[in-house]
Amino acid sequence: MNWEKGQKEDLYRILDFSKANDLVVLPILIKIFKREKIQDCQKFLSSVQNQRHVEQEILKFENSSLLDKEQMLNVGKYNLNIITDILKTIKDHQFNKQNFSLDEYEEIKQDMIIKISYDKKIIEFFKLLIHLYCL
């Protein structure tokens, strides 16, 4: 049951990838997931029709020029792909097979907390994950 250092670093790299995300999209997704009572967000985000729905929400959210809206749509599509990839990777990761509430993982937990605590984008991504878990 020993969780290797390489796996810990691998998990951090996955979370680090979430930093490529634009923070504007995360609250929009949370709002949609709550309103629509989405249970399987990965499946939801994989659907082209649902991606268009999210894009429409992005356009409503942004009060800006046509050029800005077009840029937001491009950013939104990119972000949806990133989020979908990260969710799938986290779901399939060895991390999900361990019980990290055990004392033997205390050092690993503290190390991850320290690494993550200084990164606002990873923290915001965690907020999305928490909202998804609460649905």
PDB file of N, CA and C in Angstrom, residues 1-3 98-114:
ATOM      1  N   MET A   1       0.803  -1.190   0.000  1.00  0.00           N
ATOM      2  CA  MET A   1       0.000   0.000   0.000  1.00  0.00           C
ATOM      3  C   MET A   1       0.850   1.260   0.000  1.00  0.00           C
ATOM      4  N   ASN A   2       2.044   1.140  -0.425  1.00  0.00           N
ATOM      5  CA  ASN A   2       2.950   2.277  -0.434  1.00  0.00           C
ATOM      6  C   ASN A   2       2.722   3.095  -1.702  1.00  0.00           C
ATOM      7  N   TRP A   3       2.428   4.347  -1.521  1.00  0.00           N
ATOM      8  CA  TRP A   3       2.185   5.231  -2.651  1.00  0.00           C
ATOM      9  C   TRP A   3       3.486   5.882  -3.037  1.00  0.00           C
ATOM     10  N   GLN A  98      -6.471   4.664  -3.323  1.00  0.00           N
ATOM     11  CA  GLN A  98      -5.832   4.706  -2.007  1.00  0.00           C
ATOM     12  C   GLN A  98      -6.737   5.400  -0.997  1.00  0.00           C
ATOM     13  N   ASN A  99      -6.611   4.995   0.264  1.00  0.00           N
ATOM     14  CA  ASN A  99      -7.325   5.642   1.363  1.00  0.00           C
ATOM     15  C   ASN A  99      -6.358   6.605   2.041  1.00  0.00           C
ATOM     16  N   PHE A 100      -6.423   7.866   1.676  1.00  0.00           N
ATOM     17  CA  PHE A 100      -5.464   8.844   2.175  1.00  0.00           C
ATOM     18  C   PHE A 100      -5.803   9.373   3.565  1.00  0.00           C
ATOM     19  N   SER A 101      -6.840   8.839   4.176  1.00  0.00           N
ATOM     20  CA  SER A 101      -7.138   9.248   5.549  1.00  0.00           C
ATOM     21  C   SER A 101      -6.262   8.495   6.550  1.00  0.00           C
ATOM     22  N   LEU A 102      -5.558   7.477   6.096  1.00  0.00           N
ATOM     23  CA  LEU A 102      -4.679   6.711   6.982  1.00  0.00           C
ATOM     24  C   LEU A 102      -3.455   7.536   7.365  1.00  0.00           C
ATOM     25  N   ASP A 103      -2.952   7.295   8.565  1.00  0.00           N
ATOM     26  CA  ASP A 103      -1.794   8.036   9.074  1.00  0.00           C
ATOM     27  C   ASP A 103      -0.549   7.850   8.213  1.00  0.00           C
ATOM     28  N   GLU A 104      -0.419   6.709   7.579  1.00  0.00           N
ATOM     29  CA  GLU A 104       0.785   6.448   6.785  1.00  0.00           C
ATOM     30  C   GLU A 104       0.925   7.398   5.589  1.00  0.00           C
ATOM     31  N   TYR A 105      -0.147   8.082   5.233  1.00  0.00           N
ATOM     32  CA  TYR A 105      -0.109   9.018   4.109  1.00  0.00           C
ATOM     33  C   TYR A 105       0.015  10.472   4.559  1.00  0.00           C
ATOM     34  N   GLU A 106       0.200  10.711   5.845  1.00  0.00           N
ATOM     35  CA  GLU A 106       0.228  12.076   6.377  1.00  0.00           C
ATOM     36  C   GLU A 106       1.313  12.931   5.715  1.00  0.00           C
ATOM     37  N   GLU A 107       2.498  12.390   5.562  1.00  0.00           N
ATOM     38  CA  GLU A 107       3.593  13.149   4.957  1.00  0.00           C
ATOM     39  C   GLU A 107       3.281  13.501   3.500  1.00  0.00           C
ATOM     40  N   ILE A 108       2.722  12.557   2.780  1.00  0.00           N
ATOM     41  CA  ILE A 108       2.359  12.789   1.381  1.00  0.00           C
ATOM     42  C   ILE A 108       1.295  13.875   1.293  1.00  0.00           C
ATOM     43  N   LYS A 109       0.283  13.807   2.163  1.00  0.00           N
ATOM     44  CA  LYS A 109      -0.777  14.817   2.159  1.00  0.00           C
ATOM     45  C   LYS A 109      -0.218  16.207   2.440  1.00  0.00           C
ATOM     46  N   GLN A 110       0.640  16.296   3.443  1.00  0.00           N
ATOM     47  CA  GLN A 110       1.206  17.598   3.800  1.00  0.00           C
ATOM     48  C   GLN A 110       2.053  18.169   2.665  1.00  0.00           C
ATOM     49  N   ASP A 111       2.829  17.309   2.023  1.00  0.00           N
ATOM     50  CA  ASP A 111       3.653  17.756   0.901  1.00  0.00           C
ATOM     51  C   ASP A 111       2.784  18.291  -0.243  1.00  0.00           C
ATOM     52  N   MET A 112       1.705  17.580  -0.561  1.00  0.00           N
ATOM     53  CA  MET A 112       0.797  18.022  -1.626  1.00  0.00           C
ATOM     54  C   MET A 112       0.108  19.329  -1.242  1.00  0.00           C
ATOM     55  N   ILE A 113      -0.300  19.449   0.014  1.00  0.00           N
ATOM     56  CA  ILE A 113      -0.959  20.674   0.476  1.00  0.00           C
ATOM     57  C   ILE A 113      -0.029  21.865   0.315  1.00  0.00           C
ATOM     58  N   ILE A 114       1.216  21.693   0.696  1.00  0.00           N
ATOM     59  CA  ILE A 114       2.190  22.783   0.580  1.00  0.00           C
ATOM     60  C   ILE A 114       2.393  23.165  -0.885  1.00  0.00           C
TER      61      ILE A 114
END
